[in-house]
PDB file of C-alpha atoms in Angstrom:
ATOM      1  CA  UNK A 134     -15.237 -18.089  39.135  1.00 58.00           C
ATOM      2  CA  UNK A 135     -11.675 -18.615  37.871  1.00 67.00           C
ATOM      3  CA  UNK A 136     -11.646 -22.327  38.647  1.00 74.00           C
ATOM      4  CA  UNK A 137     -14.074 -23.320  36.030  1.00 81.00           C
ATOM      5  CA  UNK A 138     -12.847 -26.372  34.051  1.00 91.00           C
ATOM      6  CA  UNK A 139      -9.722 -26.454  35.837  1.00 97.00           C
ATOM      7  CA  UNK A 140      -8.749 -29.360  37.856  1.00 98.00           C
ATOM      8  CA  UNK A 141      -7.052 -29.457  41.323  1.00 98.00           C
ATOM      9  CA  UNK A 142      -5.078 -32.004  43.972  1.00 98.00           C
ATOM     10  CA  UNK A 143      -5.198 -30.997  47.563  1.00 98.00           C
ATOM     11  CA  UNK A 144      -3.341 -33.469  49.943  1.00 98.00           C
ATOM     12  CA  UNK A 145      -4.046 -33.505  53.694  1.00 97.00           C
ATOM     13  CA  UNK A 146      -7.713 -32.471  52.402  1.00 97.00           C
ATOM     14  CA  UNK A 147      -9.580 -34.127  55.252  1.00 96.00           C
ATOM     15  CA  UNK A 148      -8.693 -31.712  57.831  1.00 95.00           C
ATOM     16  CA  UNK A 149      -7.561 -28.269  59.040  1.00 95.00           C
ATOM     17  CA  UNK A 150      -5.788 -26.019  56.115  1.00 96.00           C
ATOM     18  CA  UNK A 151      -6.111 -28.491  53.514  1.00 97.00           C
ATOM     19  CA  UNK A 152      -9.995 -29.132  53.770  1.00 97.00           C
ATOM     20  CA  UNK A 153     -10.549 -25.487  53.662  1.00 97.00           C
ATOM     21  CA  UNK A 154      -8.404 -24.779  50.794  1.00 98.00           C
ATOM     22  CA  UNK A 155     -10.308 -27.699  48.995  1.00 98.00           C
ATOM     23  CA  UNK A 156     -13.859 -26.083  50.123  1.00 98.00           C
ATOM     24  CA  UNK A 157     -12.508 -23.098  48.510  1.00 98.00           C
ATOM     25  CA  UNK A 158     -11.359 -23.941  45.421  1.00 98.00           C
ATOM     26  CA  UNK A 159     -14.451 -26.066  44.846  1.00 98.00           C
ATOM     27  CA  UNK A 160     -16.689 -23.163  45.467  1.00 96.00           C
ATOM     28  CA  UNK A 161     -14.245 -21.305  43.085  1.00 96.00           C
ATOM     29  CA  UNK A 162     -15.528 -23.742  40.276  1.00 96.00           C
ATOM     30  CA  UNK A 163     -12.623 -26.292  40.124  1.00 97.00           C
ATOM     31  CA  UNK A 164     -12.838 -29.946  39.996  1.00 98.00           C
ATOM     32  CA  UNK A 165     -10.826 -31.411  43.006  1.00 98.00           C
ATOM     33  CA  UNK A 166      -9.033 -34.558  43.993  1.00 98.00           C
ATOM     34  CA  UNK A 167      -9.165 -34.897  47.976  1.00 98.00           C
ATOM     35  CA  UNK A 168      -6.130 -36.633  48.883  1.00 98.00           C
ATOM     36  CA  UNK A 169      -5.618 -38.380  52.704  1.00 97.00           C
ATOM     37  CA  UNK A 170      -5.377 -41.443  54.614  1.00 96.00           C
ATOM     38  CA  UNK A 171      -8.760 -41.419  56.432  1.00 96.00           C
ATOM     39  CA  UNK A 172     -11.664 -41.718  53.945  1.00 97.00           C
ATOM     40  CA  UNK A 173     -14.182 -40.929  56.527  1.00 97.00           C
ATOM     41  CA  UNK A 174     -12.738 -37.392  56.758  1.00 97.00           C
ATOM     42  CA  UNK A 175     -12.412 -36.599  52.929  1.00 98.00           C
ATOM     43  CA  UNK A 176     -15.727 -37.451  52.668  1.00 97.00           C
ATOM     44  CA  UNK A 177     -16.832 -35.093  55.418  1.00 97.00           C
ATOM     45  CA  UNK A 178     -15.317 -32.474  53.243  1.00 98.00           C
ATOM     46  CA  UNK A 179     -17.349 -33.374  50.248  1.00 97.00           C
ATOM     47  CA  UNK A 180     -20.461 -33.321  52.712  1.00 97.00           C
ATOM     48  CA  UNK A 181     -19.283 -29.775  53.595  1.00 97.00           C
ATOM     49  CA  UNK A 182     -18.931 -28.555  50.233  1.00 97.00           C
ATOM     50  CA  UNK A 183     -22.854 -29.199  49.569  1.00 95.00           C
ATOM     51  CA  UNK A 184     -23.650 -28.989  45.862  1.00 94.00           C
ATOM     52  CA  UNK A 185     -19.970 -28.162  44.779  1.00 93.00           C
ATOM     53  CA  UNK A 186     -19.306 -31.540  45.955  1.00 92.00           C
ATOM     54  CA  UNK A 187     -19.949 -33.119  42.748  1.00 95.00           C
ATOM     55  CA  UNK A 188     -16.878 -31.895  41.303  1.00 97.00           C
ATOM     56  CA  UNK A 189     -15.002 -33.444  44.190  1.00 98.00           C
ATOM     57  CA  UNK A 190     -13.124 -36.922  43.934  1.00 98.00           C
ATOM     58  CA  UNK A 191     -12.040 -38.932  46.942  1.00 98.00           C
ATOM     59  CA  UNK A 192      -9.023 -41.020  46.829  1.00 98.00           C
ATOM     60  CA  UNK A 193      -7.501 -42.502  49.857  1.00 98.00           C
ATOM     61  CA  UNK A 194      -3.825 -41.770  49.840  1.00 98.00           C
ATOM     62  CA  UNK A 195      -0.749 -42.159  52.043  1.00 98.00           C
ATOM     63  CA  UNK A 196       1.908 -39.628  50.172  1.00 98.00           C
ATOM     64  CA  UNK A 197       4.891 -41.560  52.077  1.00 97.00           C
ATOM     65  CA  UNK A 198       4.020 -44.841  49.555  1.00 98.00           C
ATOM     66  CA  UNK A 199       5.114 -43.899  46.125  1.00 98.00           C
ATOM     67  CA  UNK A 200       2.770 -46.434  44.455  1.00 98.00           C
ATOM     68  CA  UNK A 201      -0.244 -44.585  46.567  1.00 98.00           C
ATOM     69  CA  UNK A 202       1.026 -41.234  45.042  1.00 98.00           C
ATOM     70  CA  UNK A 203       1.301 -42.850  41.621  1.00 98.00           C
ATOM     71  CA  UNK A 204      -2.508 -43.994  41.828  1.00 98.00           C
ATOM     72  CA  UNK A 205      -3.528 -40.735  42.996  1.00 98.00           C
ATOM     73  CA  UNK A 206      -2.206 -38.824  40.164  1.00 98.00           C
ATOM     74  CA  UNK A 207      -3.469 -41.513  37.714  1.00 98.00           C
ATOM     75  CA  UNK A 208      -6.845 -41.822  39.051  1.00 98.00           C
ATOM     76  CA  UNK A 209      -7.307 -37.884  38.767  1.00 98.00           C
ATOM     77  CA  UNK A 210      -5.887 -38.160  35.204  1.00 98.00           C
ATOM     78  CA  UNK A 211      -8.562 -40.491  34.250  1.00 97.00           C
ATOM     79  CA  UNK A 212     -11.492 -38.932  36.034  1.00 97.00           C
ATOM     80  CA  UNK A 213     -10.810 -35.343  34.996  1.00 97.00           C
ATOM     81  CA  UNK A 214      -8.477 -35.574  31.943  1.00 97.00           C
ATOM     82  CA  UNK A 215      -5.498 -33.118  33.517  1.00 97.00           C
ATOM     83  CA  UNK A 216      -4.151 -31.340  36.196  1.00 98.00           C
ATOM     84  CA  UNK A 217      -3.892 -27.460  36.614  1.00 98.00           C
ATOM     85  CA  UNK A 218      -3.060 -27.357  40.556  1.00 98.00           C
ATOM     86  CA  UNK A 219      -1.531 -29.064  43.291  1.00 98.00           C
ATOM     87  CA  UNK A 220      -1.686 -28.138  46.752  1.00 98.00           C
ATOM     88  CA  UNK A 221       1.214 -29.930  48.886  1.00 98.00           C
ATOM     89  CA  UNK A 222      -0.752 -29.630  52.288  1.00 97.00           C
ATOM     90  CA  UNK A 223       0.204 -33.349  53.746  1.00 95.00           C
ATOM     91  CA  UNK A 224       2.039 -32.633  56.810  1.00 92.00           C
ATOM     92  CA  UNK A 225       2.535 -34.070  60.757  1.00 93.00           C
ATOM     93  CA  UNK A 226       5.109 -33.250  63.569  1.00 92.00           C
ATOM     94  CA  UNK A 227       5.971 -34.716  67.023  1.00 93.00           C
ATOM     95  CA  UNK A 228       4.612 -33.849  70.444  1.00 91.00           C
ATOM     96  CA  UNK A 229       7.235 -31.170  71.469  1.00 91.00           C
ATOM     97  CA  UNK A 230      10.323 -33.160  73.424  1.00 93.00           C
ATOM     98  CA  UNK A 231      13.924 -32.248  73.513  1.00 94.00           C
ATOM     99  CA  UNK A 232      16.276 -32.995  70.586  1.00 96.00           C
ATOM    100  CA  UNK A 233      17.980 -35.578  71.983  1.00 97.00           C
ATOM    101  CA  UNK A 234      14.843 -37.611  73.231  1.00 97.00           C
ATOM    102  CA  UNK A 235      13.731 -37.972  69.520  1.00 97.00           C
ATOM    103  CA  UNK A 236      13.633 -41.363  68.245  1.00 97.00           C
ATOM    104  CA  UNK A 237      14.706 -42.386  64.671  1.00 98.00           C
ATOM    105  CA  UNK A 238      11.263 -43.549  63.904  1.00 98.00           C
ATOM    106  CA  UNK A 239       9.681 -40.383  65.279  1.00 97.00           C
ATOM    107  CA  UNK A 240      12.266 -38.417  62.844  1.00 97.00           C
ATOM    108  CA  UNK A 241      11.703 -40.455  60.042  1.00 98.00           C
ATOM    109  CA  UNK A 242       7.798 -40.366  60.059  1.00 97.00           C
ATOM    110  CA  UNK A 243       7.882 -36.386  59.599  1.00 97.00           C
ATOM    111  CA  UNK A 244      10.507 -36.337  57.146  1.00 97.00           C
ATOM    112  CA  UNK A 245       8.489 -38.972  55.055  1.00 97.00           C
ATOM    113  CA  UNK A 246       5.174 -37.085  55.218  1.00 97.00           C
ATOM    114  CA  UNK A 247       6.357 -33.578  55.155  1.00 97.00           C
ATOM    115  CA  UNK A 248       9.379 -33.786  52.896  1.00 98.00           C
ATOM    116  CA  UNK A 249       9.107 -37.144  50.920  1.00 98.00           C
ATOM    117  CA  UNK A 250       5.509 -37.047  50.575  1.00 98.00           C
ATOM    118  CA  UNK A 251       5.800 -33.389  48.760  1.00 98.00           C
ATOM    119  CA  UNK A 252       8.730 -34.348  46.631  1.00 98.00           C
ATOM    120  CA  UNK A 253       6.638 -37.429  45.251  1.00 98.00           C
ATOM    121  CA  UNK A 254       3.427 -35.832  44.403  1.00 98.00           C
ATOM    122  CA  UNK A 255       5.685 -32.841  42.301  1.00 98.00           C
ATOM    123  CA  UNK A 256       7.411 -35.801  40.667  1.00 98.00           C
ATOM    124  CA  UNK A 257       4.203 -37.266  39.993  1.00 98.00           C
ATOM    125  CA  UNK A 258       2.729 -33.604  39.110  1.00 98.00           C
ATOM    126  CA  UNK A 259       5.385 -32.372  36.447  1.00 98.00           C
ATOM    127  CA  UNK A 260       4.991 -36.093  34.753  1.00 98.00           C
ATOM    128  CA  UNK A 261       1.416 -34.929  34.072  1.00 98.00           C
ATOM    129  CA  UNK A 262       1.485 -31.371  33.633  1.00 98.00           C
ATOM    130  CA  UNK A 263       4.799 -31.368  31.161  1.00 98.00           C
ATOM    131  CA  UNK A 264       2.961 -33.888  28.719  1.00 97.00           C
ATOM    132  CA  UNK A 265      -0.795 -32.421  28.885  1.00 97.00           C
ATOM    133  CA  UNK A 266      -2.307 -29.882  26.436  1.00 96.00           C
ATOM    134  CA  UNK A 267      -2.536 -26.742  27.346  1.00 95.00           C
ATOM    135  CA  UNK A 268       1.274 -27.676  28.870  1.00 97.00           C
ATOM    136  CA  UNK A 269       1.878 -26.849  32.167  1.00 98.00           C
ATOM    137  CA  UNK A 270       0.313 -25.994  35.745  1.00 98.00           C
ATOM    138  CA  UNK A 271       1.077 -24.831  39.250  1.00 98.00           C
ATOM    139  CA  UNK A 272       2.273 -26.142  42.543  1.00 98.00           C
ATOM    140  CA  UNK A 273       1.883 -24.759  45.868  1.00 98.00           C
ATOM    141  CA  UNK A 274       3.629 -25.923  48.820  1.00 98.00           C
ATOM    142  CA  UNK A 275       2.509 -25.452  52.242  1.00 97.00           C
ATOM    143  CA  UNK A 276       5.599 -23.965  54.061  1.00 94.00           C
ATOM    144  CA  UNK A 277       5.072 -22.825  57.720  1.00 93.00           C
ATOM    145  CA  UNK A 278       6.425 -20.246  59.403  1.00 93.00           C
ATOM    146  CA  UNK A 279       8.799 -23.030  60.852  1.00 91.00           C
ATOM    147  CA  UNK A 280      10.209 -22.665  57.708  1.00 92.00           C
ATOM    148  CA  UNK A 281      11.691 -19.231  58.837  1.00 93.00           C
ATOM    149  CA  UNK A 282      12.311 -19.865  62.595  1.00 91.00           C
ATOM    150  CA  UNK A 283      11.640 -22.441  64.951  1.00 89.00           C
ATOM    151  CA  UNK A 284       9.411 -23.459  67.906  1.00 91.00           C
ATOM    152  CA  UNK A 285      11.249 -25.048  70.763  1.00 92.00           C
ATOM    153  CA  UNK A 286      11.158 -28.744  70.654  1.00 93.00           C
ATOM    154  CA  UNK A 287      10.240 -29.078  66.954  1.00 94.00           C
ATOM    155  CA  UNK A 288      13.325 -30.315  65.025  1.00 96.00           C
ATOM    156  CA  UNK A 289      11.576 -32.654  63.096  1.00 96.00           C
ATOM    157  CA  UNK A 290       8.820 -30.077  61.638  1.00 96.00           C
ATOM    158  CA  UNK A 291      11.299 -27.454  61.509  1.00 96.00           C
ATOM    159  CA  UNK A 292      13.769 -29.117  59.325  1.00 97.00           C
ATOM    160  CA  UNK A 293      11.606 -30.620  57.172  1.00 97.00           C
ATOM    161  CA  UNK A 294       9.695 -26.990  56.363  1.00 97.00           C
ATOM    162  CA  UNK A 295      13.065 -25.394  56.147  1.00 97.00           C
ATOM    163  CA  UNK A 296      13.724 -28.327  53.292  1.00 97.00           C
ATOM    164  CA  UNK A 297      10.205 -27.447  51.572  1.00 97.00           C
ATOM    165  CA  UNK A 298      11.427 -23.926  50.560  1.00 98.00           C
ATOM    166  CA  UNK A 299      14.306 -25.848  49.027  1.00 98.00           C
ATOM    167  CA  UNK A 300      12.071 -28.244  47.361  1.00 98.00           C
ATOM    168  CA  UNK A 301       9.803 -24.839  46.242  1.00 98.00           C
ATOM    169  CA  UNK A 302      12.688 -23.085  44.666  1.00 98.00           C
ATOM    170  CA  UNK A 303      14.088 -26.131  42.755  1.00 98.00           C
ATOM    171  CA  UNK A 304      10.778 -26.954  41.603  1.00 98.00           C
ATOM    172  CA  UNK A 305      10.184 -23.331  40.143  1.00 98.00           C
ATOM    173  CA  UNK A 306      13.441 -23.444  38.547  1.00 98.00           C
ATOM    174  CA  UNK A 307      13.132 -26.898  36.911  1.00 98.00           C
ATOM    175  CA  UNK A 308       9.539 -26.509  35.956  1.00 98.00           C
ATOM    176  CA  UNK A 309      10.163 -23.119  33.984  1.00 98.00           C
ATOM    177  CA  UNK A 310      10.556 -25.343  30.515  1.00 98.00           C
ATOM    178  CA  UNK A 311       7.522 -27.123  30.977  1.00 98.00           C
ATOM    179  CA  UNK A 312       5.416 -24.237  32.110  1.00 98.00           C
ATOM    180  CA  UNK A 313       5.069 -24.973  35.748  1.00 98.00           C
ATOM    181  CA  UNK A 314       5.077 -22.474  38.171  1.00 98.00           C
ATOM    182  CA  UNK A 315       5.744 -23.047  41.777  1.00 98.00           C
ATOM    183  CA  UNK A 316       5.226 -20.885  45.133  1.00 98.00           C
ATOM    184  CA  UNK A 317       5.117 -21.456  48.746  1.00 98.00           C
ATOM    185  CA  UNK A 318       2.435 -20.224  51.188  1.00 98.00           C
ATOM    186  CA  UNK A 319       4.335 -19.753  55.193  1.00 97.00           C
ATOM    187  CA  UNK A 320       1.320 -19.792  57.575  1.00 96.00           C
ATOM    188  CA  UNK A 321       1.525 -18.636  60.945  1.00 93.00           C
ATOM    189  CA  UNK A 322      -1.235 -19.587  63.760  1.00 92.00           C
ATOM    190  CA  UNK A 323      -4.386 -20.303  61.639  1.00 92.00           C
ATOM    191  CA  UNK A 324      -6.850 -21.548  63.382  1.00 85.00           C
ATOM    192  CA  UNK A 325      -7.528 -25.322  62.852  1.00 82.00           C
ATOM    193  CA  UNK A 326      -7.381 -28.484  65.418  1.00 77.00           C
ATOM    194  CA  UNK A 327      -3.744 -28.364  65.276  1.00 73.00           C
ATOM    195  CA  UNK A 328      -3.528 -24.952  66.736  1.00 75.00           C
ATOM    196  CA  UNK A 329      -6.131 -25.145  69.043  1.00 72.00           C
ATOM    197  CA  UNK A 330      -3.830 -25.588  72.247  1.00 79.00           C
ATOM    198  CA  UNK A 331      -2.526 -21.938  71.676  1.00 82.00           C
ATOM    199  CA  UNK A 332      -5.355 -20.577  73.476  1.00 77.00           C
ATOM    200  CA  UNK A 333      -4.490 -22.333  76.195  1.00 82.00           C
ATOM    201  CA  UNK A 334      -0.435 -21.578  76.069  1.00 87.00           C
ATOM    202  CA  UNK A 335       2.431 -22.784  74.337  1.00 87.00           C
ATOM    203  CA  UNK A 336       6.161 -22.745  75.065  1.00 86.00           C
ATOM    204  CA  UNK A 337       8.078 -19.911  73.947  1.00 89.00           C
ATOM    205  CA  UNK A 338      11.901 -19.471  73.060  1.00 87.00           C
ATOM    206  CA  UNK A 339      12.691 -18.333  76.486  1.00 87.00           C
ATOM    207  CA  UNK A 340      11.065 -21.292  78.133  1.00 88.00           C
ATOM    208  CA  UNK A 341       7.741 -19.498  79.506  1.00 90.00           C
ATOM    209  CA  UNK A 342       4.381 -20.749  78.377  1.00 89.00           C
ATOM    210  CA  UNK A 343       1.688 -17.920  76.840  1.00 89.00           C
ATOM    211  CA  UNK A 344      -1.275 -18.110  74.667  1.00 87.00           C
ATOM    212  CA  UNK A 345      -1.003 -16.919  71.212  1.00 89.00           C
ATOM    213  CA  UNK A 346      -3.280 -15.058  68.796  1.00 89.00           C
ATOM    214  CA  UNK A 347      -4.690 -17.174  66.196  1.00 91.00           C
ATOM    215  CA  UNK A 348      -6.378 -15.770  62.896  1.00 93.00           C
ATOM    216  CA  UNK A 349      -9.221 -17.468  60.895  1.00 95.00           C
ATOM    217  CA  UNK A 350      -7.968 -20.619  58.547  1.00 96.00           C
ATOM    218  CA  UNK A 351     -10.478 -18.834  55.826  1.00 97.00           C
ATOM    219  CA  UNK A 352      -7.553 -16.341  55.368  1.00 97.00           C
ATOM    220  CA  UNK A 353      -5.081 -19.269  54.077  1.00 97.00           C
ATOM    221  CA  UNK A 354      -7.619 -20.372  51.811  1.00 98.00           C
ATOM    222  CA  UNK A 355      -8.023 -16.779  50.216  1.00 98.00           C
ATOM    223  CA  UNK A 356      -4.376 -16.656  49.825  1.00 98.00           C
ATOM    224  CA  UNK A 357      -4.183 -19.945  48.085  1.00 98.00           C
ATOM    225  CA  UNK A 358      -7.036 -19.015  45.712  1.00 98.00           C
ATOM    226  CA  UNK A 359      -4.942 -15.971  44.618  1.00 98.00           C
ATOM    227  CA  UNK A 360      -2.220 -17.762  44.154  1.00 98.00           C
ATOM    228  CA  UNK A 361      -3.779 -20.092  41.827  1.00 98.00           C
ATOM    229  CA  UNK A 362      -5.840 -17.808  39.894  1.00 97.00           C
ATOM    230  CA  UNK A 363      -2.956 -15.844  38.369  1.00 97.00           C
ATOM    231  CA  UNK A 364      -1.737 -17.019  34.723  1.00 97.00           C
ATOM    232  CA  UNK A 365       1.574 -19.149  34.404  1.00 97.00           C
ATOM    233  CA  UNK A 366       3.224 -16.244  33.397  1.00 97.00           C
ATOM    234  CA  UNK A 367       2.802 -15.021  36.859  1.00 98.00           C
ATOM    235  CA  UNK A 368       3.851 -15.927  40.026  1.00 98.00           C
ATOM    236  CA  UNK A 369       3.514 -15.735  43.732  1.00 98.00           C
ATOM    237  CA  UNK A 370       6.916 -17.331  44.859  1.00 98.00           C
ATOM    238  CA  UNK A 371       6.541 -16.681  48.310  1.00 98.00           C
ATOM    239  CA  UNK A 372       3.564 -15.463  50.525  1.00 98.00           C
ATOM    240  CA  UNK A 373       3.326 -15.495  54.239  1.00 97.00           C
ATOM    241  CA  UNK A 374       0.224 -15.355  56.227  1.00 97.00           C
ATOM    242  CA  UNK A 375       0.017 -15.119  60.034  1.00 95.00           C
ATOM    243  CA  UNK A 376      -1.750 -14.020  63.007  1.00 95.00           C
ATOM    244  CA  UNK A 377      -0.953 -10.341  63.181  1.00 95.00           C
ATOM    245  CA  UNK A 378       0.451 -10.609  66.639  1.00 93.00           C
ATOM    246  CA  UNK A 379       1.964 -13.821  67.161  1.00 92.00           C
ATOM    247  CA  UNK A 380       5.466 -13.868  68.375  1.00 90.00           C
ATOM    248  CA  UNK A 381       7.327 -14.099  65.312  1.00 89.00           C
ATOM    249  CA  UNK A 382       8.543 -10.650  64.080  1.00 86.00           C
ATOM    250  CA  UNK A 383      10.832  -9.040  66.325  1.00 75.00           C
ATOM    251  CA  UNK A 384      12.438 -11.283  69.555  1.00 62.00           C
ATOM    252  CA  UNK A 385       9.495 -13.094  70.453  1.00 61.00           C
TER     253      UNK A 385
END
């Protein structure tokens, strides 16, 4: 197991992609701090890990709150002694609606979770990784197909995912001097609670509604584990993992 004696933090670890990645890392031998707002969901992740759950640490966290994020990283360091991997996964969106009907509060809530939360976690990861021995670590950001192409009525989510690409690039550049690698995984139609409606139909760019294919979320977890397995002198800068027949390549 390539993760033996390594420590990871996964945000949004109580459901969907975050839970699947956390479970995969635990199976790979990592000690994993599970971060999320709902403690009962994080505890369910631990239960699903079975014996590997003994290496899990549940830390209720609101990534929008700087003090909550600091507490997450402090607790991780106190418990495990270091940090090798951060998976910035926590995210949210708004119901599909015309851009002009969005409220300021809806916009701000998505920005705070998807972008500010990732920045706050990255900042705390830098503080740990650059000062520990051995120095360095890896940060993997959950981008999205929406980091490239929007869906209709998704301005807040799409804007933050485009911004995540900028954060990934800045993190990769600024982290070089500390042996901190940063890459991004852009995911399309992984089968989770969030994409369950796709089998019934979602709005397309031309205004029609059509069902879309999905893929097993385990494909995402395997990709993250691979990215994390590389030595720090190698990096997957960007990777796209998507349902093969989803409407992304081409004109829909």
